[in-house]
CSV table of C-alpha atoms in Angstrom, one decimal:
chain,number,residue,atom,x,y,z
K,2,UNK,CA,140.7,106.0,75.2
K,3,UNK,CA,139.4,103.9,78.5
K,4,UNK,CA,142.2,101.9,80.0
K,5,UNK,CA,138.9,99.1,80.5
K,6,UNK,CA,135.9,98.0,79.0
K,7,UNK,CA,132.2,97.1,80.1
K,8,UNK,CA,130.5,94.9,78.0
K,9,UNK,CA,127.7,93.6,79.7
K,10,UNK,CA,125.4,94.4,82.6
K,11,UNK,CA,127.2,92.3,85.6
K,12,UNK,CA,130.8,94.2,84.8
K,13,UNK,CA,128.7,97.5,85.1
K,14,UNK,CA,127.4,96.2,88.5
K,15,UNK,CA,130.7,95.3,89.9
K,16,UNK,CA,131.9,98.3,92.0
K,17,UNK,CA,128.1,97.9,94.3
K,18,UNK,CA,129.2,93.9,94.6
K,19,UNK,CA,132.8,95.0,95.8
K,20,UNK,CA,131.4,97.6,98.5
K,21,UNK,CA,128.4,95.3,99.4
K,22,UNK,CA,131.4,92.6,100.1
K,23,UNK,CA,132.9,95.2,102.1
K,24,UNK,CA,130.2,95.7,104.6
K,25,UNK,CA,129.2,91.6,104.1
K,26,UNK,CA,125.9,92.2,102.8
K,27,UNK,CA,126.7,90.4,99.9
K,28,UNK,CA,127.5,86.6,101.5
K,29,UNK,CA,127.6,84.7,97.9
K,30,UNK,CA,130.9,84.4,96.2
K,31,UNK,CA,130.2,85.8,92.6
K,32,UNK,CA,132.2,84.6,89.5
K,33,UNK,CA,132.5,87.7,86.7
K,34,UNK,CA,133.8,84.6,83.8
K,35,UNK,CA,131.5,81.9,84.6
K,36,UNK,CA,128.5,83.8,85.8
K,37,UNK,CA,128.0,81.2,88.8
K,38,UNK,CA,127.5,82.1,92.5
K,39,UNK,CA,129.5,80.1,95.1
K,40,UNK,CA,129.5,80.1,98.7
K,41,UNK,CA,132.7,79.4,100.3
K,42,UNK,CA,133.7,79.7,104.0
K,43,UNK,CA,135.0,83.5,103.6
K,44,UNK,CA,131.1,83.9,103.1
K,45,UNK,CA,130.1,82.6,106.5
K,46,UNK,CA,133.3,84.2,108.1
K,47,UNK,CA,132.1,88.0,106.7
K,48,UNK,CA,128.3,86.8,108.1
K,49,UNK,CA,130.3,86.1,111.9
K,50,UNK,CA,132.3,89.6,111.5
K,51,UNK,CA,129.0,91.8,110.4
K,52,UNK,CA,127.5,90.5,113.3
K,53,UNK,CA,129.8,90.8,116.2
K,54,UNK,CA,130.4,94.3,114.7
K,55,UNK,CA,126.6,94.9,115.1
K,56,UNK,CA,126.9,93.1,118.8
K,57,UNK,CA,129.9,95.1,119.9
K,58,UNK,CA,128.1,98.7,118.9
K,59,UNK,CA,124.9,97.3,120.8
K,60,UNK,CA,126.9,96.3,123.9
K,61,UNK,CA,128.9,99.8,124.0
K,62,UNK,CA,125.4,101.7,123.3
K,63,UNK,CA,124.1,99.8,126.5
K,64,UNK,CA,127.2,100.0,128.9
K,65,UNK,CA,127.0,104.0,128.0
K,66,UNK,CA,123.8,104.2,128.6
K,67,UNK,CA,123.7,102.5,131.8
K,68,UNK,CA,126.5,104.3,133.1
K,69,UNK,CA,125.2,107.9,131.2
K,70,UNK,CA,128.9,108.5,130.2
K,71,UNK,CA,127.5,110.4,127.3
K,72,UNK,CA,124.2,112.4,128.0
K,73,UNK,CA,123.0,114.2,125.0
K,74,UNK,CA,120.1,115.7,126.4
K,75,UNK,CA,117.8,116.1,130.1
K,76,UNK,CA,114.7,114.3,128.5
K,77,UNK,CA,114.2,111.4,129.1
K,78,UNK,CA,112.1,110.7,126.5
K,79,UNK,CA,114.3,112.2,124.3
K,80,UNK,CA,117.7,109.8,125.5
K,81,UNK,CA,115.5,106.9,125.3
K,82,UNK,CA,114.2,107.2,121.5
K,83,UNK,CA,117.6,107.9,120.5
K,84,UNK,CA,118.7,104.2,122.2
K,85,UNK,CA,115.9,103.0,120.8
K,86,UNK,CA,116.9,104.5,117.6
K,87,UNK,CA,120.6,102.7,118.0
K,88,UNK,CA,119.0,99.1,118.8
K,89,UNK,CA,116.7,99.3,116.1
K,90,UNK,CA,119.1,99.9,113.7
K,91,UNK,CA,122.0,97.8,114.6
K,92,UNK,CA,118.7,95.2,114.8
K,93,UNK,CA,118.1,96.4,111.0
K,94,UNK,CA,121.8,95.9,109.6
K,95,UNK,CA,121.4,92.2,111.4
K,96,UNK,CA,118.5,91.5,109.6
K,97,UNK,CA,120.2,92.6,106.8
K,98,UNK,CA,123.1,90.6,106.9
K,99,UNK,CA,120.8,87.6,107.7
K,100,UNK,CA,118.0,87.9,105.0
K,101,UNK,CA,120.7,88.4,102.6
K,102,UNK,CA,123.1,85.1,103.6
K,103,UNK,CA,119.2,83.3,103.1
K,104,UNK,CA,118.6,84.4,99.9
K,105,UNK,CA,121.7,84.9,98.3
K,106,UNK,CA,121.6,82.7,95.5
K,107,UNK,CA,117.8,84.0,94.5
K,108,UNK,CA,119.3,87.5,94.6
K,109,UNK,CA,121.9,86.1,91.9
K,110,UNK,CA,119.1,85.0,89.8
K,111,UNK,CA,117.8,89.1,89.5
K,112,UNK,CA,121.2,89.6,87.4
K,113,UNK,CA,120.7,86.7,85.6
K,114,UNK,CA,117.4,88.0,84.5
K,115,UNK,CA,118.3,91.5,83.8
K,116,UNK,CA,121.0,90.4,81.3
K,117,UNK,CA,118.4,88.4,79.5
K,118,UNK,CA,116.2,91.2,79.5
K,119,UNK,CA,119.5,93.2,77.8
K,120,UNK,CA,120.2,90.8,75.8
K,121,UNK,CA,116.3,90.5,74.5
K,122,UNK,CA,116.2,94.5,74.0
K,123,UNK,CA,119.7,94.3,71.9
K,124,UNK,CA,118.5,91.6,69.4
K,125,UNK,CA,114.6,92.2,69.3
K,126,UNK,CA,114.5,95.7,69.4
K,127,UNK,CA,118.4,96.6,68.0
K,128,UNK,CA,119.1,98.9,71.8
K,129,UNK,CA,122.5,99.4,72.4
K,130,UNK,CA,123.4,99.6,75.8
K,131,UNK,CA,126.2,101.4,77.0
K,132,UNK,CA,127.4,99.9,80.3
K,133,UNK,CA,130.3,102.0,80.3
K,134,UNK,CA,128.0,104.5,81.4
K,135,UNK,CA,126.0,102.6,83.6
K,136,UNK,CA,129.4,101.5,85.7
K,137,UNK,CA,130.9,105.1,85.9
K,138,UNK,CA,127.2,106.1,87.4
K,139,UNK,CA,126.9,103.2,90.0
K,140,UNK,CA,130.4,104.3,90.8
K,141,UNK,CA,129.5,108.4,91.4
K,142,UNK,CA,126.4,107.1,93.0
K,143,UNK,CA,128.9,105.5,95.3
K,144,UNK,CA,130.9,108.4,96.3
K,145,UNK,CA,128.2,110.9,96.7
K,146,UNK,CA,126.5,108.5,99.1
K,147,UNK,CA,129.6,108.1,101.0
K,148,UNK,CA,130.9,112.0,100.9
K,149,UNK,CA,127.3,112.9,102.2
K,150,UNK,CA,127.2,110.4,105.0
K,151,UNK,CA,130.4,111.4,106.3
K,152,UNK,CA,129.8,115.1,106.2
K,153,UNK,CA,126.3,114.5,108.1
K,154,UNK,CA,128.0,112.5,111.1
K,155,UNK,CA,130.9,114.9,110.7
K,156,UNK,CA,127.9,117.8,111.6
K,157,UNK,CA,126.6,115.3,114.3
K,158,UNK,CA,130.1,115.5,116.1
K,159,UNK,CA,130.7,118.6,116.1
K,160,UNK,CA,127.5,119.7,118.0
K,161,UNK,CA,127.8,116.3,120.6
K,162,UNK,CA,129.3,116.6,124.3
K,163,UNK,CA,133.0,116.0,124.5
K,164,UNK,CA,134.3,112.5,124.6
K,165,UNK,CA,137.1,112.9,127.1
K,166,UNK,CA,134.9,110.9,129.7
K,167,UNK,CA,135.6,107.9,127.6
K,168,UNK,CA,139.0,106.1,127.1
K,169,UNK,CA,141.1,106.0,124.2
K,170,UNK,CA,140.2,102.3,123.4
K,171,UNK,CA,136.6,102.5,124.4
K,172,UNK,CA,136.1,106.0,122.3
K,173,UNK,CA,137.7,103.8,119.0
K,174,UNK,CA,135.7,100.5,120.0
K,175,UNK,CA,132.3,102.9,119.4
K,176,UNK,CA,133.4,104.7,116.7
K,177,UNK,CA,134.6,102.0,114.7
K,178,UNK,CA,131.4,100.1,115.0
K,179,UNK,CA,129.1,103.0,114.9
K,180,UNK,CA,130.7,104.3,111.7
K,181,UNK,CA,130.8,100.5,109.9
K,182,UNK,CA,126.3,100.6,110.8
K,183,UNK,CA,126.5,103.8,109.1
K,184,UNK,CA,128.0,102.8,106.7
K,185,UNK,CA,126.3,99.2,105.9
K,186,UNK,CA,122.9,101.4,106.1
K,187,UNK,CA,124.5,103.6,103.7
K,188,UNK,CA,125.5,100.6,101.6
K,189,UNK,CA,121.9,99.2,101.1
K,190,UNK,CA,120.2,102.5,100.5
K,191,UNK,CA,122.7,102.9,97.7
K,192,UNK,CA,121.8,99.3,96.6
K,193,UNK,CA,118.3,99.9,96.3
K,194,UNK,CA,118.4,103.2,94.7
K,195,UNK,CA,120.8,101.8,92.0
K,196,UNK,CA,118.5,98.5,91.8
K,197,UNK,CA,115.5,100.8,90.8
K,198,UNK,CA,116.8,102.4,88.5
K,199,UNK,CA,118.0,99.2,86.9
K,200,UNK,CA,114.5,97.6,86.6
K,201,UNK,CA,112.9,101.2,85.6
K,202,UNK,CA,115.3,102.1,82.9
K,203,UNK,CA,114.5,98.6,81.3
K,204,UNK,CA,110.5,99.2,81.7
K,205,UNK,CA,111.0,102.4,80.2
K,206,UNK,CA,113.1,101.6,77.1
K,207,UNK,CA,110.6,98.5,76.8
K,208,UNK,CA,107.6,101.4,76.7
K,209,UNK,CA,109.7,103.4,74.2
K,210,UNK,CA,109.6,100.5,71.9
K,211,UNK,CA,106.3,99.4,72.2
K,212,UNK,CA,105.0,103.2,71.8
K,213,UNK,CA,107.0,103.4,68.5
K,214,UNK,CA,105.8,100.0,67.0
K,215,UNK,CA,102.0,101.2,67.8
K,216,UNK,CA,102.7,104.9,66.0
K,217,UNK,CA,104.3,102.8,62.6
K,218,UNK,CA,101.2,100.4,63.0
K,219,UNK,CA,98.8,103.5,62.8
K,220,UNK,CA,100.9,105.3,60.5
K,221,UNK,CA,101.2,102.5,57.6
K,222,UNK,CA,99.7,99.4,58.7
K,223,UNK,CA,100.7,97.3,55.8
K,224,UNK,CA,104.1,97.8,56.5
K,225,UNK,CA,104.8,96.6,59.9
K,226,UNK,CA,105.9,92.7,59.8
K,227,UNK,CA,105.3,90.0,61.9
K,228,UNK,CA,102.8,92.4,64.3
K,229,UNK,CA,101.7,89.0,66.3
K,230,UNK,CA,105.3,87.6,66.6
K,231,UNK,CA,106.1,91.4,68.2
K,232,UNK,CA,102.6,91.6,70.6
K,233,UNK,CA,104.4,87.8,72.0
K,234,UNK,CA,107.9,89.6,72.0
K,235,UNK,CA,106.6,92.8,73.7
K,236,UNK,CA,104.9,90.2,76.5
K,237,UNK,CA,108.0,88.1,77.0
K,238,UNK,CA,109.9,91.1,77.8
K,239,UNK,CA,107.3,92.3,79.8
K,240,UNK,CA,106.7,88.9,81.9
K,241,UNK,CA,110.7,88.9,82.6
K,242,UNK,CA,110.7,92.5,83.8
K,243,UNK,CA,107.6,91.8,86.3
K,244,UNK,CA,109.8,89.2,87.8
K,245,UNK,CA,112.6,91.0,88.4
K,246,UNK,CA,110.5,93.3,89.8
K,247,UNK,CA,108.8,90.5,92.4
K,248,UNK,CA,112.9,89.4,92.9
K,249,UNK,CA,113.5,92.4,94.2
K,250,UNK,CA,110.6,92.4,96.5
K,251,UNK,CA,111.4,89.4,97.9
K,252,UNK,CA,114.7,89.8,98.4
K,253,UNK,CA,115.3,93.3,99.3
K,254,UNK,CA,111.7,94.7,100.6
K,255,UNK,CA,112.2,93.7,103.9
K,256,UNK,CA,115.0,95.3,104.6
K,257,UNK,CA,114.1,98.8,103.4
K,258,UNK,CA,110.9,98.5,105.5
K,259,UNK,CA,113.7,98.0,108.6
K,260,UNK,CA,115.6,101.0,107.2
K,261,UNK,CA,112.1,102.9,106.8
K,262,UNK,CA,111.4,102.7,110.5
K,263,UNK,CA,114.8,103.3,111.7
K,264,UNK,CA,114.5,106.8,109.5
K,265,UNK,CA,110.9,107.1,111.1
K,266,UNK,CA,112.1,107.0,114.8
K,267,UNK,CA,115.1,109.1,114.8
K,268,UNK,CA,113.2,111.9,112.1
K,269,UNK,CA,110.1,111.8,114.9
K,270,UNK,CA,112.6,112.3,118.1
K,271,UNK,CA,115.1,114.8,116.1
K,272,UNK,CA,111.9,117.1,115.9
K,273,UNK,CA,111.0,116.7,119.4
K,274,UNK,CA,113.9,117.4,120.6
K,275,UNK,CA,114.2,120.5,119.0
K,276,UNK,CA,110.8,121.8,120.6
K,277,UNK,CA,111.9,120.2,123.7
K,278,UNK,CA,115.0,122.4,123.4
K,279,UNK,CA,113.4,125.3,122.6
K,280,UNK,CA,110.3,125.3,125.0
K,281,UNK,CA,111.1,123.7,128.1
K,282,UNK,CA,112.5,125.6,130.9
K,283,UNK,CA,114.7,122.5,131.9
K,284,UNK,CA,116.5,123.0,128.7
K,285,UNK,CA,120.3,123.9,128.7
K,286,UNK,CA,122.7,125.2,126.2
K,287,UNK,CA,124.2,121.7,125.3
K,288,UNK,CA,120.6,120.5,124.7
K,289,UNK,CA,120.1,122.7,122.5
K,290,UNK,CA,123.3,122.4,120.6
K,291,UNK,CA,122.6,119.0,120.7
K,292,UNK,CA,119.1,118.9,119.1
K,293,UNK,CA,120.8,120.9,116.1
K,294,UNK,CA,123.1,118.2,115.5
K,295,UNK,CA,119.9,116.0,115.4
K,296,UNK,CA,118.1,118.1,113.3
K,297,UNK,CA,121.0,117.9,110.8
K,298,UNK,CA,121.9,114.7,110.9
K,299,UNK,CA,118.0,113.4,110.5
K,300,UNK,CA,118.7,115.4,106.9
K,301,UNK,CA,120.6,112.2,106.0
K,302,UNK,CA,117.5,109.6,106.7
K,303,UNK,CA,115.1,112.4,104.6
K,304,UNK,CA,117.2,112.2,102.0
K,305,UNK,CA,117.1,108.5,101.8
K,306,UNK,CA,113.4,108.8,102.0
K,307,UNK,CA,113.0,111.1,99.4
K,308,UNK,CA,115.3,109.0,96.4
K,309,UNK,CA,113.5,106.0,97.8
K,310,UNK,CA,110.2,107.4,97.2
K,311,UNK,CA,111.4,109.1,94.3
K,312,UNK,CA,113.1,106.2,92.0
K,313,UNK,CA,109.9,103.7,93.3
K,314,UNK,CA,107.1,106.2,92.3
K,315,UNK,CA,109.0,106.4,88.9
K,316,UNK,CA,109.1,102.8,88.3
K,317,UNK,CA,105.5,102.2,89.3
K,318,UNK,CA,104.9,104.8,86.8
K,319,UNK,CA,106.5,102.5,84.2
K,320,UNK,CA,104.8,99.7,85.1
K,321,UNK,CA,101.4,101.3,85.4
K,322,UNK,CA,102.3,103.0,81.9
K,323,UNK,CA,103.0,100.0,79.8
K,324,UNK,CA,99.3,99.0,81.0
K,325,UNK,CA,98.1,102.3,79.3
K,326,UNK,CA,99.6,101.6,76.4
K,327,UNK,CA,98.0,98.5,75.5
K,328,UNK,CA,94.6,99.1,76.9
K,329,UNK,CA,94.6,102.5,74.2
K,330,UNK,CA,95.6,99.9,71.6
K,331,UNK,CA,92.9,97.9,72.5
K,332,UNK,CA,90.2,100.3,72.7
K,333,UNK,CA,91.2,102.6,69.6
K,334,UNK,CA,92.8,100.3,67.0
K,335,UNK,CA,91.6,98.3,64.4
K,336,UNK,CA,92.7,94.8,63.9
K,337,UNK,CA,91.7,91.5,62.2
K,338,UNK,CA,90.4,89.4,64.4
K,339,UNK,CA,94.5,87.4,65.3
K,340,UNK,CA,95.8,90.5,66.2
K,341,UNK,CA,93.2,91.8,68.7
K,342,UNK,CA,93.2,88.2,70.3
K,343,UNK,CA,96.8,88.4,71.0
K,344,UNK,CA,96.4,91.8,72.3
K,345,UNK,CA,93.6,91.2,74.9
K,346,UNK,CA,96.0,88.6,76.1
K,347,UNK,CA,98.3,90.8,77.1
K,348,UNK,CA,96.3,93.0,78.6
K,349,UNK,CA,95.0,90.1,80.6
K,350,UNK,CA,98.6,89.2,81.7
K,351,UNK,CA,98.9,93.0,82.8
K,352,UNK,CA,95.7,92.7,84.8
K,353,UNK,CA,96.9,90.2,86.7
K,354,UNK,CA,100.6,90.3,86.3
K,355,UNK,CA,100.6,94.2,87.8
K,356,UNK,CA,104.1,94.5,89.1
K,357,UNK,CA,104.8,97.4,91.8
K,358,UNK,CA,107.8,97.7,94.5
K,359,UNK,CA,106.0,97.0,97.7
K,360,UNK,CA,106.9,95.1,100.6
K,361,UNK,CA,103.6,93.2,101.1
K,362,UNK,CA,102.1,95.3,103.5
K,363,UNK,CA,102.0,98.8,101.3
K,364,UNK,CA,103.5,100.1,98.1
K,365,UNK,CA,107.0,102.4,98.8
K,366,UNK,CA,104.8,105.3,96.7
K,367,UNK,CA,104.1,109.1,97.7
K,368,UNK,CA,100.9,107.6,99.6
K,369,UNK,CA,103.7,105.7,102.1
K,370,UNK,CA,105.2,109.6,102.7
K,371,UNK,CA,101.7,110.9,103.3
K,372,UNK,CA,101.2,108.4,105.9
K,373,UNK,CA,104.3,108.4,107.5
K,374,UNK,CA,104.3,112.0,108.1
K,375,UNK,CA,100.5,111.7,109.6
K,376,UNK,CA,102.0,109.3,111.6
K,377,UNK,CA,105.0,111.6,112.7
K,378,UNK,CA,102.8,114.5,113.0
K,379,UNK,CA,100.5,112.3,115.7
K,380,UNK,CA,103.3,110.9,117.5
K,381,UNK,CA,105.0,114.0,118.3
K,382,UNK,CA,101.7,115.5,119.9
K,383,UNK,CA,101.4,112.4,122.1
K,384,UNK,CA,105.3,113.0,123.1
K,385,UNK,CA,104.5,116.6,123.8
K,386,UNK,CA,101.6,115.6,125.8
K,387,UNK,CA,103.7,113.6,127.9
K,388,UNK,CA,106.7,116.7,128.0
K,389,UNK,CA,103.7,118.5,129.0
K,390,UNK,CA,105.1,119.4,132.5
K,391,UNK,CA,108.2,120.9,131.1
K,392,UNK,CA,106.4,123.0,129.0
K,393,UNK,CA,104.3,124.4,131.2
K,394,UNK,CA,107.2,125.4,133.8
K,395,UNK,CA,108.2,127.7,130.7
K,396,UNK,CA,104.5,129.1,129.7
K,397,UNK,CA,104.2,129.9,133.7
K,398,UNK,CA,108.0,131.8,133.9
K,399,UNK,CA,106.8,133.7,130.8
């Protein structure tokens, strides 16, 4: 027997609000009994602390680099991406911290909707929801996310220079605020993931039903009650859905697109590094040893990419397959004349109520990896282009 229940959706989601407190992404005070989000003055302390943390990695990155206390490789190109790498993303957990104290009371609203939504599915459709299970899956979620980023900067260590250059104080000033960026990027790839499958296991129980009320309409029309009261229910649920869906885009879009590039940029100079290591005659031992580290540590931003890409594709597949469904009812059944009125409406309200997860600019879909690794592929030819001189010192010695 559980020593705790779950009864309802915002219990199940209360381990990702604890760890999103944590690492202040989450700057709205949230009450579990009353269901109402506050903002008191620990909320704009945690918004002070995420940022100074971010400021304090950003001035140690620059006094380090500056004083090249800690050269990782003897490209320049090379120790400038990576910089660039470290600005962006301590840029990226800023923006996070501050698009997130903007809109954290419309980012309440998404669980308000999603526990209608349950609540809908329970009483219309008689789903039981077991939030039990959902809770002890955020939680694994959690961990795994966690153990994985820890054993990818654990690799990253052990193939960097040595850190006796650096004082004792200085050495735990970095690490403590590289590893709480880590670990606040961590934080909101685990959010989204776990906010995707939210919405997408609701679209596709919603499809489940709708796909079974069409199969008992076909199969004995006579006996299926109340079919226009159920087209309006099945639209309802629908609508309520689709804005969730546009919540999420508007609250939590722009960040990923931040987290996107800072994946790009350190995945594009990982690679180059390794040629560089491997092809240029200026190349040392460490170099190389360092670009393996790179290598294996970049394995933490693909797999980020890949669930992202993943859990997005599967709930534009949803989405795109509830249209399906209607538009076969539509063209293949046979209804009076009420009926088919009610269901060209909703197909109207999917025609122009089409929700996808996209951050204005493109859709997060497999045509978003296609383009990005064009765009890796061309970059890293125009870096090579300028590493050209190395490269040919080695082609001429061989």
């Amino acid at each position: 027997m559980r020593w705790f229940r779950i009864d309802n959706f915002n219990d199940s989601w209360r381990p990702v609000y604890k760890v999103s407190r944590f690492f202040c992404l989450t700057t709205v005070s949230y009450n579990f009994i009353d269901r109402i989000p506050v903002r008191k003055s620990t909320d704009h302390t945690m918004l002070i602390v995420g940022i100074f943390l971010c400021v304090l990695l950003a001035y140690s990155s620059i006094e380090a680099y500056q004083e090249e206390k800690f050269s990782l490789t003897d490209s320049k190109l090379i120790s400038g991406g990576m910089f660039a790498y470290l600005m962006l993303i301590e840029l990226t957990v800023i923006s996070a911290l501050i698009i997130n104290y903007v809109n954290g009371f419309q980012a309440a609203k998404f669980f308000d909707i999603i526990e209608k939504a349950d609540q809908q599915l329970s009483v219309l459709f008689a789903y039981r929801w077991n939030y039990q299970k959902e809770h002890f899956g955020a939680v694994v979620y959690l961990a795994f996310g966690y153990l994985q980023q820890m054993i990818f900067i654990q690799l990253l260590m052990l193939t960097s220079p040595p850190v006796s250059q650096f004082h004792p104080f200085e050495l735990l000033r970095i690490m403590v605020a590289f590893g709480w960026v880590m670990g606040c990027y961590q934080t909101m790839a685990a959010i989204t993931i776990v906010l995707l499958t939210t919405i997408s296991k609701r679209f596709a129980i919603l499809n489940a039903k709708m796909e079974e009320h069409v199969k008992n309409y076909l199969m004995a029309p006579n006996k299926v009650e109340n079919r226009r009261r159920r087209i309006r229910q099945f639209a309802l649920m629908h609508a309520m859905l689709s804005d969730a869906i546009r919540l999420f885009n508007s609250c939590f879009s722009k960040q990923i697109t931040f987290a996107l590039g800072c994946a790009f940029i350190f995945i594009l100079f990982a690679v180059f590094g390794l040629i560089h290591a491997y092809a240029a005659v200026t190349a040392n031992p460490d170099t190389f040893k360092v670009a393996i580290g790179n290598m294996l540590f970049s394995g933490f931003f693909q797999l980020f990419l890949f669930q992202l890409l993943v859990y997005s594709n599967r709930l534009n597949y949803e989405c795109k397959r509830c249209n399906v469904i209607i538009q076969k009812v539509v063209s293949y059944g046979q209804y009076d004349r009420t009926i088919l009125k009610e269901c060209r409406h909703f197909s109207l309200q999917l025609m122009h109520h089409a929700p996808s997860v996209s951050c204005g600019m493109f859709d997060f879909d497999w045509a978003l990896c296609y383009t990005m690794a064009g765009s890796i592929t061309t970059y890293l030819v125009i870096l090579l282009q300028f590493d050209f001189v190395n490269l040919k010192m080695q082609v001429e010695n061989i």
